[in-house]
Each structure stands twice: as C-alpha cells, then as structure tokens.
Amino acid sequence: MIRYDLQCDKGHEFDGWFRDSAAYDKQAARGLVACTVCGSVKVEKQLMAPGIPVKSNRRGDAAQKMVAGPVDPRMAAMMQMVRDMRRHVEENSEYVGTRFAEEARKIHYAEAEERGIFGEATPDDAKALIEEGIAVHPLPRLPEDGN
C-alpha cells in the first residue's frame, strides 16, 4: 500500500491510500479519486518525502517528536465559550463540594437561602434531583482537567 498527500483544484488537502502508483494513476484517470471536502475530481499528488524505515536493530537516540494537527477555529471558539461559562459559574456561585445534592434540595424547598451553587454529585444523585424537579446542569470537563 502507498499513501499519497493529495490536493484538489480548490486547494483542499487530504490523503489517499492505493495499492501502488499505477492504481492511483488508473483511478485518477477514470475520475474515481475525489476531494473529501468538495467532491472535485481534479486532484493532484503533492510532493512528499519518502518514508524510510529505520533498521530494526538500531535505536534512535532522540525522543520522537509529537505533532498535533491544525486546530479548527470553530472548535477553539467553542472551547473558549465553555471555559468562559465555567469561569462565570465558579466566580458567581458558591462551591459546596460533595454536599451539592443536599444543598440543592435545601434551596429548592426554601430551607436555605436561594443562591447559585456548584459542586460534585454522583450520577444517581443528579438523576434523583432531576426527577424531583430540581434544575441541575453538569459543568463540562475541559481537556486541561485531566492533566
């Protein structure tokens, strides 16, 4: 199998896997290689560096470099909105920790001062609160929460 970096006439880049270079040439000539973004069949191979495997008995001295792909600007904007929303809740609400379900019930049944709270609850506690008609919403986990 061979992998080619491809680009359509509208500038969209994608990759394709073929049995060999002749298979690519045949499929492209028949209009069977199409852009994954816009569907254009005017596709060309891009210049690529050959993949040369390292000898199996040789160990690389340098750590392997990890490279992330480009970030979709829409995803970045959405993640920023989630961070802003979470920061707003944390700045304008009281953290009650593991007493969340208990405090939410007290507020709902007017046994405690009405205020915004946040904390931890088990899935069963959250389900029970919702079944009681108490509005609760989970704060989304952010990628940096796992670090």
mmCIF file of N, CA and C in Angstrom:
data_model
loop_
_atom_site.group_PDB
_atom_site.id
_atom_site.type_symbol
_atom_site.label_atom_id
_atom_site.label_comp_id
_atom_site.label_asym_id
_atom_site.label_seq_id
_atom_site.Cartn_x
_atom_site.Cartn_y
_atom_site.Cartn_z
ATOM 1 N N MET A 1 0.846 -1.183 0.000
ATOM 2 C CA MET A 1 0.000 0.000 0.000
ATOM 3 C C MET A 1 0.887 1.239 0.000
ATOM 4 N N ILE A 2 0.382 2.264 -0.660
ATOM 5 C CA ILE A 2 1.104 3.532 -0.708
ATOM 6 C C ILE A 2 0.126 4.655 -0.356
ATOM 7 N N ARG A 3 0.618 5.613 0.428
ATOM 8 C CA ARG A 3 -0.222 6.748 0.814
ATOM 9 C C ARG A 3 0.281 7.981 0.101
ATOM 10 N N TYR A 4 -0.653 8.711 -0.518
ATOM 11 C CA TYR A 4 -0.305 9.960 -1.180
ATOM 12 C C TYR A 4 -0.974 11.128 -0.478
ATOM 13 N N ASP A 5 -0.244 12.248 -0.358
ATOM 14 C CA ASP A 5 -0.849 13.513 0.024
ATOM 15 C C ASP A 5 -1.446 14.075 -1.256
ATOM 16 N N LEU A 6 -2.727 14.419 -1.210
ATOM 17 C CA LEU A 6 -3.429 14.878 -2.403
ATOM 18 C C LEU A 6 -3.981 16.281 -2.173
ATOM 19 N N GLN A 7 -4.225 16.998 -3.296
ATOM 20 C CA GLN A 7 -4.821 18.321 -3.212
ATOM 21 C C GLN A 7 -5.719 18.517 -4.420
ATOM 22 N N CYS A 8 -6.930 19.053 -4.179
ATOM 23 C CA CYS A 8 -7.842 19.301 -5.293
ATOM 24 C C CYS A 8 -7.576 20.682 -5.885
ATOM 25 N N ASP A 9 -8.255 20.979 -6.978
ATOM 26 C CA ASP A 9 -8.057 22.259 -7.647
ATOM 27 C C ASP A 9 -8.556 23.448 -6.821
ATOM 28 N N LYS A 10 -9.298 23.191 -5.752
ATOM 29 C CA LYS A 10 -9.776 24.277 -4.880
ATOM 30 C C LYS A 10 -8.884 24.442 -3.649
ATOM 31 N N GLY A 11 -7.784 23.667 -3.576
ATOM 32 C CA GLY A 11 -6.812 23.828 -2.504
ATOM 33 C C GLY A 11 -7.034 22.961 -1.277
ATOM 34 N N HIS A 12 -8.055 22.095 -1.290
ATOM 35 C CA HIS A 12 -8.279 21.215 -0.140
ATOM 36 C C HIS A 12 -7.240 20.093 -0.135
ATOM 37 N N GLU A 13 -6.651 19.853 1.028
ATOM 38 C CA GLU A 13 -5.644 18.807 1.156
ATOM 39 C C GLU A 13 -6.217 17.606 1.893
ATOM 40 N N PHE A 14 -5.867 16.412 1.440
ATOM 41 C CA PHE A 14 -6.314 15.171 2.060
ATOM 42 C C PHE A 14 -5.350 14.075 1.643
ATOM 43 N N ASP A 15 -5.527 12.882 2.187
ATOM 44 C CA ASP A 15 -4.634 11.797 1.779
ATOM 45 C C ASP A 15 -5.454 10.641 1.225
ATOM 46 N N GLY A 16 -4.780 9.782 0.483
ATOM 47 C CA GLY A 16 -5.416 8.615 -0.106
ATOM 48 C C GLY A 16 -4.455 7.444 -0.103
ATOM 49 N N TRP A 17 -5.016 6.252 0.058
ATOM 50 C CA TRP A 17 -4.219 5.021 0.081
ATOM 51 C C TRP A 17 -4.528 4.225 -1.188
ATOM 52 N N PHE A 18 -3.463 3.722 -1.845
ATOM 53 C CA PHE A 18 -3.614 2.978 -3.092
ATOM 54 C C PHE A 18 -2.710 1.758 -3.059
ATOM 55 N N ARG A 19 -3.080 0.745 -3.847
ATOM 56 C CA ARG A 19 -2.281 -0.480 -3.893
ATOM 57 C C ARG A 19 -0.865 -0.188 -4.367
ATOM 58 N N ASP A 20 -0.748 0.675 -5.375
ATOM 59 C CA ASP A 20 0.554 1.095 -5.899
ATOM 60 C C ASP A 20 0.338 2.365 -6.716
ATOM 61 N N SER A 21 1.403 2.931 -7.279
ATOM 62 C CA SER A 21 1.241 4.192 -8.013
ATOM 63 C C SER A 21 0.413 4.005 -9.280
ATOM 64 N N ALA A 22 0.477 2.830 -9.884
ATOM 65 C CA ALA A 22 -0.328 2.571 -11.077
ATOM 66 C C ALA A 22 -1.815 2.590 -10.739
ATOM 67 N N ALA A 23 -2.170 2.076 -9.559
ATOM 68 C CA ALA A 23 -3.576 2.076 -9.138
ATOM 69 C C ALA A 23 -4.074 3.514 -8.983
ATOM 70 N N TYR A 24 -3.238 4.383 -8.408
ATOM 71 C CA TYR A 24 -3.627 5.795 -8.295
ATOM 72 C C TYR A 24 -3.847 6.374 -9.690
ATOM 73 N N ASP A 25 -2.882 6.166 -10.594
ATOM 74 C CA ASP A 25 -2.968 6.740 -11.936
ATOM 75 C C ASP A 25 -4.239 6.285 -12.657
ATOM 76 N N LYS A 26 -4.567 4.992 -12.553
ATOM 77 C CA LYS A 26 -5.768 4.454 -13.193
ATOM 78 C C LYS A 26 -7.035 5.088 -12.621
ATOM 79 N N GLN A 27 -7.114 5.136 -11.288
ATOM 80 C CA GLN A 27 -8.315 5.681 -10.647
ATOM 81 C C GLN A 27 -8.477 7.172 -10.929
ATOM 82 N N ALA A 28 -7.371 7.909 -10.892
ATOM 83 C CA ALA A 28 -7.439 9.350 -11.160
ATOM 84 C C ALA A 28 -7.883 9.600 -12.604
ATOM 85 N N ALA A 29 -7.365 8.822 -13.560
ATOM 86 C CA ALA A 29 -7.728 8.987 -14.969
ATOM 87 C C ALA A 29 -9.217 8.722 -15.201
ATOM 88 N N ARG A 30 -9.801 7.820 -14.417
ATOM 89 C CA ARG A 30 -11.232 7.490 -14.556
ATOM 90 C C ARG A 30 -12.124 8.409 -13.719
ATOM 91 N N GLY A 31 -11.519 9.389 -13.007
ATOM 92 C CA GLY A 31 -12.305 10.310 -12.189
ATOM 93 C C GLY A 31 -12.822 9.697 -10.905
ATOM 94 N N LEU A 32 -12.119 8.664 -10.413
ATOM 95 C CA LEU A 32 -12.554 7.968 -9.200
ATOM 96 C C LEU A 32 -11.886 8.493 -7.934
ATOM 97 N N VAL A 33 -10.923 9.396 -8.081
ATOM 98 C CA VAL A 33 -10.281 9.993 -6.912
ATOM 99 C C VAL A 33 -10.904 11.374 -6.737
ATOM 100 N N ALA A 34 -11.650 11.555 -5.647
ATOM 101 C CA ALA A 34 -12.376 12.808 -5.437
ATOM 102 C C ALA A 34 -11.979 13.443 -4.104
ATOM 103 N N CYS A 35 -12.033 14.761 -4.057
ATOM 104 C CA CYS A 35 -11.735 15.518 -2.845
ATOM 105 C C CYS A 35 -12.732 15.140 -1.754
ATOM 106 N N THR A 36 -12.219 14.910 -0.554
ATOM 107 C CA THR A 36 -13.077 14.524 0.566
ATOM 108 C C THR A 36 -13.862 15.707 1.115
ATOM 109 N N VAL A 37 -13.496 16.932 0.719
ATOM 110 C CA VAL A 37 -14.182 18.123 1.220
ATOM 111 C C VAL A 37 -15.250 18.592 0.238
ATOM 112 N N CYS A 38 -14.857 18.795 -1.037
ATOM 113 C CA CYS A 38 -15.796 19.385 -2.001
ATOM 114 C C CYS A 38 -16.240 18.430 -3.106
ATOM 115 N N GLY A 39 -15.602 17.270 -3.220
ATOM 116 C CA GLY A 39 -16.002 16.296 -4.238
ATOM 117 C C GLY A 39 -15.358 16.497 -5.594
ATOM 118 N N SER A 40 -14.504 17.495 -5.747
ATOM 119 C CA SER A 40 -13.845 17.737 -7.027
ATOM 120 C C SER A 40 -12.997 16.524 -7.415
ATOM 121 N N VAL A 41 -13.015 16.177 -8.709
ATOM 122 C CA VAL A 41 -12.187 15.069 -9.188
ATOM 123 C C VAL A 41 -10.903 15.577 -9.855
ATOM 124 N N LYS A 42 -10.679 16.873 -9.795
ATOM 125 C CA LYS A 42 -9.427 17.451 -10.296
ATOM 126 C C LYS A 42 -8.441 17.428 -9.139
ATOM 127 N N VAL A 43 -7.750 16.308 -9.009
ATOM 128 C CA VAL A 43 -6.889 16.034 -7.860
ATOM 129 C C VAL A 43 -5.465 15.754 -8.337
ATOM 130 N N GLU A 44 -4.495 16.271 -7.605
ATOM 131 C CA GLU A 44 -3.092 16.014 -7.934
ATOM 132 C C GLU A 44 -2.344 15.528 -6.706
ATOM 133 N N LYS A 45 -1.318 14.702 -6.937
ATOM 134 C CA LYS A 45 -0.426 14.269 -5.862
ATOM 135 C C LYS A 45 0.456 15.440 -5.477
ATOM 136 N N GLN A 46 0.772 15.530 -4.183
ATOM 137 C CA GLN A 46 1.654 16.572 -3.686
ATOM 138 C C GLN A 46 3.042 15.980 -3.472
ATOM 139 N N LEU A 47 4.033 16.853 -3.455
ATOM 140 C CA LEU A 47 5.397 16.431 -3.199
ATOM 141 C C LEU A 47 5.485 15.849 -1.799
ATOM 142 N N MET A 48 6.062 14.678 -1.667
ATOM 143 C CA MET A 48 6.150 14.004 -0.370
ATOM 144 C C MET A 48 7.568 13.499 -0.151
ATOM 145 N N ALA A 49 7.958 13.479 1.109
ATOM 146 C CA ALA A 49 9.238 12.870 1.468
ATOM 147 C C ALA A 49 9.016 11.371 1.593
ATOM 148 N N PRO A 50 9.942 10.571 1.114
ATOM 149 C CA PRO A 50 9.756 9.120 1.224
ATOM 150 C C PRO A 50 9.847 8.665 2.670
ATOM 151 N N GLY A 51 9.088 7.644 3.015
ATOM 152 C CA GLY A 51 9.158 7.064 4.354
ATOM 153 C C GLY A 51 10.226 5.984 4.359
ATOM 154 N N ILE A 52 11.352 6.257 4.966
ATOM 155 C CA ILE A 52 12.449 5.285 5.007
ATOM 156 C C ILE A 52 12.498 4.690 6.401
ATOM 157 N N PRO A 53 12.238 3.391 6.516
ATOM 158 C CA PRO A 53 12.233 2.791 7.846
ATOM 159 C C PRO A 53 13.637 2.709 8.438
ATOM 160 N N VAL A 54 13.713 2.812 9.755
ATOM 161 C CA VAL A 54 14.975 2.680 10.470
ATOM 162 C C VAL A 54 15.260 1.194 10.639
ATOM 163 N N LYS A 55 16.529 0.827 10.619
ATOM 164 C CA LYS A 55 16.884 -0.582 10.832
ATOM 165 C C LYS A 55 16.290 -1.053 12.149
ATOM 166 N N SER A 56 15.782 -2.248 12.174
ATOM 167 C CA SER A 56 15.104 -2.746 13.368
ATOM 168 C C SER A 56 16.049 -2.948 14.547
ATOM 169 N N ASN A 57 17.364 -3.118 14.266
ATOM 170 C CA ASN A 57 18.301 -3.329 15.376
ATOM 171 C C ASN A 57 18.955 -2.023 15.832
ATOM 172 N N ARG A 58 18.445 -0.906 15.337
ATOM 173 C CA ARG A 58 19.017 0.384 15.687
ATOM 174 C C ARG A 58 18.033 1.152 16.560
ATOM 175 N N ARG A 59 18.551 1.771 17.566
ATOM 176 C CA ARG A 59 17.694 2.507 18.482
ATOM 177 C C ARG A 59 17.948 3.998 18.293
ATOM 178 N N GLY A 60 16.867 4.770 18.146
ATOM 179 C CA GLY A 60 17.007 6.209 17.983
ATOM 180 C C GLY A 60 17.414 6.859 19.298
ATOM 181 N N ASP A 61 18.323 7.820 19.237
ATOM 182 C CA ASP A 61 18.781 8.498 20.447
ATOM 183 C C ASP A 61 17.823 9.605 20.881
ATOM 184 N N ALA A 62 17.225 10.291 19.922
ATOM 185 C CA ALA A 62 16.360 11.422 20.265
ATOM 186 C C ALA A 62 14.936 10.934 20.517
ATOM 187 N N ALA A 63 14.249 11.644 21.395
ATOM 188 C CA ALA A 63 12.842 11.336 21.648
ATOM 189 C C ALA A 63 12.045 11.654 20.389
ATOM 190 N N GLN A 64 11.013 10.885 20.143
ATOM 191 C CA GLN A 64 10.203 11.093 18.958
ATOM 192 C C GLN A 64 9.341 12.334 19.153
ATOM 193 N N LYS A 65 9.322 13.179 18.153
ATOM 194 C CA LYS A 65 8.581 14.426 18.219
ATOM 195 C C LYS A 65 7.106 14.146 17.923
ATOM 196 N N MET A 66 6.220 14.674 18.759
ATOM 197 C CA MET A 66 4.785 14.523 18.556
ATOM 198 C C MET A 66 4.256 15.829 17.970
ATOM 199 N N VAL A 67 3.456 15.726 16.908
ATOM 200 C CA VAL A 67 2.937 16.906 16.250
ATOM 201 C C VAL A 67 1.421 16.797 16.198
ATOM 202 N N ALA A 68 0.733 17.838 16.611
ATOM 203 C CA ALA A 68 -0.725 17.867 16.545
ATOM 204 C C ALA A 68 -1.144 18.518 15.242
ATOM 205 N N GLY A 69 -2.316 18.141 14.774
ATOM 206 C CA GLY A 69 -2.851 18.737 13.561
ATOM 207 C C GLY A 69 -3.364 20.144 13.823
ATOM 208 N N PRO A 70 -3.748 20.846 12.775
ATOM 209 C CA PRO A 70 -4.244 22.206 12.944
ATOM 210 C C PRO A 70 -5.548 22.207 13.735
ATOM 211 N N VAL A 71 -5.746 23.262 14.507
ATOM 212 C CA VAL A 71 -6.946 23.390 15.323
ATOM 213 C C VAL A 71 -8.024 24.075 14.497
ATOM 214 N N ASP A 72 -9.215 23.484 14.475
ATOM 215 C CA ASP A 72 -10.344 24.087 13.788
ATOM 216 C C ASP A 72 -10.732 25.345 14.566
ATOM 217 N N PRO A 73 -10.754 26.511 13.925
ATOM 218 C CA PRO A 73 -11.063 27.741 14.657
ATOM 219 C C PRO A 73 -12.446 27.710 15.311
ATOM 220 N N ARG A 74 -13.392 26.988 14.725
ATOM 221 C CA ARG A 74 -14.727 26.885 15.339
ATOM 222 C C ARG A 74 -14.652 26.100 16.634
ATOM 223 N N MET A 75 -13.841 25.038 16.660
ATOM 224 C CA MET A 75 -13.675 24.232 17.874
ATOM 225 C C MET A 75 -12.973 25.052 18.953
ATOM 226 N N ALA A 76 -11.962 25.825 18.556
ATOM 227 C CA ALA A 76 -11.257 26.665 19.516
ATOM 228 C C ALA A 76 -12.202 27.701 20.110
ATOM 229 N N ALA A 77 -13.064 28.303 19.287
ATOM 230 C CA ALA A 77 -14.024 29.302 19.783
ATOM 231 C C ALA A 77 -15.028 28.655 20.737
ATOM 232 N N MET A 78 -15.490 27.446 20.396
ATOM 233 C CA MET A 78 -16.440 26.757 21.267
ATOM 234 C C MET A 78 -15.799 26.427 22.613
ATOM 235 N N MET A 79 -14.562 25.932 22.586
ATOM 236 C CA MET A 79 -13.874 25.604 23.836
ATOM 237 C C MET A 79 -13.671 26.854 24.688
ATOM 238 N N GLN A 80 -13.407 27.996 24.057
ATOM 239 C CA GLN A 80 -13.251 29.235 24.820
ATOM 240 C C GLN A 80 -14.576 29.636 25.462
ATOM 241 N N MET A 81 -15.693 29.444 24.743
ATOM 242 C CA MET A 81 -17.004 29.760 25.328
ATOM 243 C C MET A 81 -17.293 28.858 26.523
ATOM 244 N N VAL A 82 -16.932 27.577 26.429
ATOM 245 C CA VAL A 82 -17.129 26.654 27.548
ATOM 246 C C VAL A 82 -16.273 27.086 28.738
ATOM 247 N N ARG A 83 -15.032 27.466 28.484
ATOM 248 C CA ARG A 83 -14.159 27.942 29.577
ATOM 249 C C ARG A 83 -14.741 29.196 30.234
ATOM 250 N N ASP A 84 -15.237 30.137 29.401
ATOM 251 C CA ASP A 84 -15.815 31.373 29.928
ATOM 252 C C ASP A 84 -17.055 31.084 30.764
ATOM 253 N N MET A 85 -17.911 30.174 30.285
ATOM 254 C CA MET A 85 -19.120 29.820 31.024
ATOM 255 C C MET A 85 -18.757 29.187 32.361
ATOM 256 N N ARG A 86 -17.814 28.290 32.335
ATOM 257 C CA ARG A 86 -17.411 27.622 33.566
ATOM 258 C C ARG A 86 -16.795 28.614 34.554
ATOM 259 N N ARG A 87 -15.942 29.515 34.053
ATOM 260 C CA ARG A 87 -15.341 30.526 34.918
ATOM 261 C C ARG A 87 -16.421 31.422 35.523
ATOM 262 N N HIS A 88 -17.443 31.782 34.743
ATOM 263 C CA HIS A 88 -18.546 32.605 35.244
ATOM 264 C C HIS A 88 -19.278 31.891 36.391
ATOM 265 N N VAL A 89 -19.574 30.601 36.208
ATOM 266 C CA VAL A 89 -20.248 29.837 37.262
ATOM 267 C C VAL A 89 -19.387 29.809 38.516
ATOM 268 N N GLU A 90 -18.105 29.523 38.356
ATOM 269 C CA GLU A 90 -17.215 29.416 39.515
ATOM 270 C C GLU A 90 -17.030 30.749 40.236
ATOM 271 N N GLU A 91 -17.044 31.850 39.484
ATOM 272 C CA GLU A 91 -16.864 33.170 40.106
ATOM 273 C C GLU A 91 -18.140 33.700 40.753
ATOM 274 N N ASN A 92 -19.303 33.231 40.313
ATOM 275 C CA ASN A 92 -20.568 33.787 40.766
ATOM 276 C C ASN A 92 -21.429 32.806 41.556
ATOM 277 N N SER A 93 -20.865 31.683 41.937
ATOM 278 C CA SER A 93 -21.601 30.676 42.692
ATOM 279 C C SER A 93 -20.752 30.198 43.854
ATOM 280 N N GLU A 94 -21.428 29.557 44.787
ATOM 281 C CA GLU A 94 -20.737 29.031 45.972
ATOM 282 C C GLU A 94 -20.380 27.564 45.747
ATOM 283 N N TYR A 95 -19.143 27.222 46.015
ATOM 284 C CA TYR A 95 -18.702 25.830 45.911
ATOM 285 C C TYR A 95 -19.117 25.093 47.191
ATOM 286 N N VAL A 96 -19.917 24.025 47.013
ATOM 287 C CA VAL A 96 -20.405 23.269 48.170
ATOM 288 C C VAL A 96 -19.844 21.847 48.212
ATOM 289 N N GLY A 97 -18.937 21.539 47.301
ATOM 290 C CA GLY A 97 -18.268 20.231 47.307
ATOM 291 C C GLY A 97 -19.235 19.073 47.172
ATOM 292 N N THR A 98 -19.023 18.055 47.989
ATOM 293 C CA THR A 98 -19.830 16.826 47.899
ATOM 294 C C THR A 98 -21.220 16.996 48.519
ATOM 295 N N ARG A 99 -21.490 18.147 49.104
ATOM 296 C CA ARG A 99 -22.819 18.418 49.669
ATOM 297 C C ARG A 99 -23.770 18.990 48.616
ATOM 298 N N PHE A 100 -23.415 18.900 47.335
ATOM 299 C CA PHE A 100 -24.199 19.540 46.281
ATOM 300 C C PHE A 100 -25.664 19.116 46.303
ATOM 301 N N ALA A 101 -25.933 17.823 46.294
ATOM 302 C CA ALA A 101 -27.323 17.346 46.244
ATOM 303 C C ALA A 101 -28.110 17.840 47.458
ATOM 304 N N GLU A 102 -27.502 17.749 48.611
ATOM 305 C CA GLU A 102 -28.154 18.193 49.854
ATOM 306 C C GLU A 102 -28.475 19.688 49.794
ATOM 307 N N GLU A 103 -27.511 20.501 49.385
ATOM 308 C CA GLU A 103 -27.717 21.957 49.310
ATOM 309 C C GLU A 103 -28.735 22.313 48.238
ATOM 310 N N ALA A 104 -28.704 21.630 47.094
ATOM 311 C CA ALA A 104 -29.663 21.903 46.020
ATOM 312 C C ALA A 104 -31.090 21.646 46.507
ATOM 313 N N ARG A 105 -31.287 20.579 47.255
ATOM 314 C CA ARG A 105 -32.617 20.280 47.808
ATOM 315 C C ARG A 105 -33.051 21.360 48.801
ATOM 316 N N LYS A 106 -32.153 21.774 49.686
ATOM 317 C CA LYS A 106 -32.486 22.808 50.674
ATOM 318 C C LYS A 106 -32.908 24.103 49.980
ATOM 319 N N ILE A 107 -32.193 24.483 48.931
ATOM 320 C CA ILE A 107 -32.536 25.698 48.193
ATOM 321 C C ILE A 107 -33.885 25.527 47.505
ATOM 322 N N HIS A 108 -34.082 24.386 46.854
ATOM 323 C CA HIS A 108 -35.327 24.122 46.117
ATOM 324 C C HIS A 108 -36.542 24.150 47.046
ATOM 325 N N TYR A 109 -36.420 23.591 48.233
ATOM 326 C CA TYR A 109 -37.540 23.521 49.175
ATOM 327 C C TYR A 109 -37.552 24.706 50.157
ATOM 328 N N ALA A 110 -36.822 25.773 49.804
ATOM 329 C CA ALA A 110 -36.779 27.016 50.581
ATOM 330 C C ALA A 110 -36.337 26.805 52.023
ATOM 331 N N GLU A 111 -35.464 25.831 52.245
ATOM 332 C CA GLU A 111 -34.900 25.600 53.581
ATOM 333 C C GLU A 111 -33.554 26.303 53.731
ATOM 334 N N ALA A 112 -33.076 26.874 52.642
ATOM 335 C CA ALA A 112 -31.808 27.604 52.653
ATOM 336 C C ALA A 112 -31.935 28.785 51.696
ATOM 337 N N GLU A 113 -31.063 29.750 51.883
ATOM 338 C CA GLU A 113 -31.045 30.950 51.040
ATOM 339 C C GLU A 113 -30.878 30.575 49.571
ATOM 340 N N GLU A 114 -31.663 31.220 48.702
ATOM 341 C CA GLU A 114 -31.548 30.955 47.271
ATOM 342 C C GLU A 114 -30.253 31.580 46.759
ATOM 343 N N ARG A 115 -29.443 30.776 46.096
ATOM 344 C CA ARG A 115 -28.157 31.232 45.577
ATOM 345 C C ARG A 115 -27.658 30.210 44.561
ATOM 346 N N GLY A 116 -26.713 30.615 43.769
ATOM 347 C CA GLY A 116 -26.080 29.702 42.831
ATOM 348 C C GLY A 116 -25.048 28.860 43.551
ATOM 349 N N ILE A 117 -25.054 27.575 43.271
ATOM 350 C CA ILE A 117 -24.067 26.679 43.879
ATOM 351 C C ILE A 117 -23.478 25.773 42.805
ATOM 352 N N PHE A 118 -22.312 25.231 43.107
ATOM 353 C CA PHE A 118 -21.743 24.175 42.275
ATOM 354 C C PHE A 118 -20.927 23.261 43.171
ATOM 355 N N GLY A 119 -20.770 22.032 42.712
ATOM 356 C CA GLY A 119 -20.036 21.040 43.485
ATOM 357 C C GLY A 119 -20.086 19.702 42.789
ATOM 358 N N GLU A 120 -19.923 18.635 43.556
ATOM 359 C CA GLU A 120 -19.913 17.287 42.997
ATOM 360 C C GLU A 120 -21.176 16.538 43.392
ATOM 361 N N ALA A 121 -21.632 15.708 42.461
ATOM 362 C CA ALA A 121 -22.769 14.817 42.726
ATOM 363 C C ALA A 121 -22.549 13.543 41.927
ATOM 364 N N THR A 122 -23.018 12.442 42.465
ATOM 365 C CA THR A 122 -22.934 11.182 41.730
ATOM 366 C C THR A 122 -23.991 11.208 40.630
ATOM 367 N N PRO A 123 -23.846 10.374 39.610
ATOM 368 C CA PRO A 123 -24.890 10.312 38.584
ATOM 369 C C PRO A 123 -26.264 9.970 39.179
ATOM 370 N N ASP A 124 -26.294 9.085 40.177
ATOM 371 C CA ASP A 124 -27.571 8.735 40.802
ATOM 372 C C ASP A 124 -28.176 9.935 41.521
ATOM 373 N N ASP A 125 -27.344 10.713 42.242
ATOM 374 C CA ASP A 125 -27.839 11.917 42.919
ATOM 375 C C ASP A 125 -28.379 12.925 41.909
ATOM 376 N N ALA A 126 -27.665 13.132 40.827
ATOM 377 C CA ALA A 126 -28.108 14.084 39.809
ATOM 378 C C ALA A 126 -29.432 13.639 39.201
ATOM 379 N N LYS A 127 -29.559 12.355 38.918
ATOM 380 C CA LYS A 127 -30.810 11.824 38.357
ATOM 381 C C LYS A 127 -31.960 12.028 39.338
ATOM 382 N N ALA A 128 -31.724 11.767 40.627
ATOM 383 C CA ALA A 128 -32.771 11.948 41.645
ATOM 384 C C ALA A 128 -33.180 13.416 41.738
ATOM 385 N N LEU A 129 -32.234 14.341 41.679
ATOM 386 C CA LEU A 129 -32.550 15.768 41.715
ATOM 387 C C LEU A 129 -33.447 16.150 40.535
ATOM 388 N N ILE A 130 -33.093 15.683 39.362
ATOM 389 C CA ILE A 130 -33.881 15.987 38.160
ATOM 390 C C ILE A 130 -35.290 15.412 38.286
ATOM 391 N N GLU A 131 -35.397 14.182 38.796
ATOM 392 C CA GLU A 131 -36.719 13.557 38.976
ATOM 393 C C GLU A 131 -37.573 14.322 39.988
ATOM 394 N N GLU A 132 -36.930 15.023 40.930
ATOM 395 C CA GLU A 132 -37.645 15.844 41.906
ATOM 396 C C GLU A 132 -38.013 17.210 41.336
ATOM 397 N N GLY A 133 -37.587 17.492 40.127
ATOM 398 C CA GLY A 133 -37.888 18.783 39.508
ATOM 399 C C GLY A 133 -36.887 19.866 39.855
ATOM 400 N N ILE A 134 -35.732 19.496 40.343
ATOM 401 C CA ILE A 134 -34.684 20.448 40.705
ATOM 402 C C ILE A 134 -33.751 20.597 39.499
ATOM 403 N N ALA A 135 -33.652 21.816 39.005
ATOM 404 C CA ALA A 135 -32.827 22.066 37.817
ATOM 405 C C ALA A 135 -31.346 22.001 38.166
ATOM 406 N N VAL A 136 -30.647 21.060 37.569
ATOM 407 C CA VAL A 136 -29.198 20.941 37.725
ATOM 408 C C VAL A 136 -28.588 20.758 36.341
ATOM 409 N N HIS A 137 -27.380 21.238 36.188
ATOM 410 C CA HIS A 137 -26.670 21.111 34.912
ATOM 411 C C HIS A 137 -25.222 20.782 35.201
ATOM 412 N N PRO A 138 -24.676 19.773 34.541
ATOM 413 C CA PRO A 138 -23.260 19.448 34.780
ATOM 414 C C PRO A 138 -22.349 20.510 34.171
ATOM 415 N N LEU A 139 -21.286 20.809 34.869
ATOM 416 C CA LEU A 139 -20.255 21.666 34.297
ATOM 417 C C LEU A 139 -19.403 20.784 33.396
ATOM 418 N N PRO A 140 -19.179 21.192 32.155
ATOM 419 C CA PRO A 140 -18.393 20.346 31.253
ATOM 420 C C PRO A 140 -16.949 20.224 31.714
ATOM 421 N N ARG A 141 -16.393 19.022 31.513
ATOM 422 C CA ARG A 141 -14.968 18.811 31.794
ATOM 423 C C ARG A 141 -14.187 19.412 30.633
ATOM 424 N N LEU A 142 -13.105 20.041 30.967
ATOM 425 C CA LEU A 142 -12.242 20.643 29.958
ATOM 426 C C LEU A 142 -11.012 19.759 29.754
ATOM 427 N N PRO A 143 -10.375 19.829 28.599
ATOM 428 C CA PRO A 143 -9.196 18.994 28.368
ATOM 429 C C PRO A 143 -8.137 19.143 29.455
ATOM 430 N N GLU A 144 -7.955 20.358 29.972
ATOM 431 C CA GLU A 144 -6.930 20.562 30.985
ATOM 432 C C GLU A 144 -7.308 19.992 32.338
ATOM 433 N N ASP A 145 -8.574 19.596 32.556
ATOM 434 C CA ASP A 145 -8.993 18.991 33.822
ATOM 435 C C ASP A 145 -8.336 17.641 34.044
ATOM 436 N N GLY A 146 -7.947 16.964 32.975
ATOM 437 C CA GLY A 146 -7.347 15.652 33.096
ATOM 438 C C GLY A 146 -5.853 15.688 33.334
ATOM 439 N N ASN A 147 -5.266 16.865 33.309
ATOM 440 C CA ASN A 147 -3.798 16.987 33.455
ATOM 441 C C ASN A 147 -3.410 17.142 34.897
#
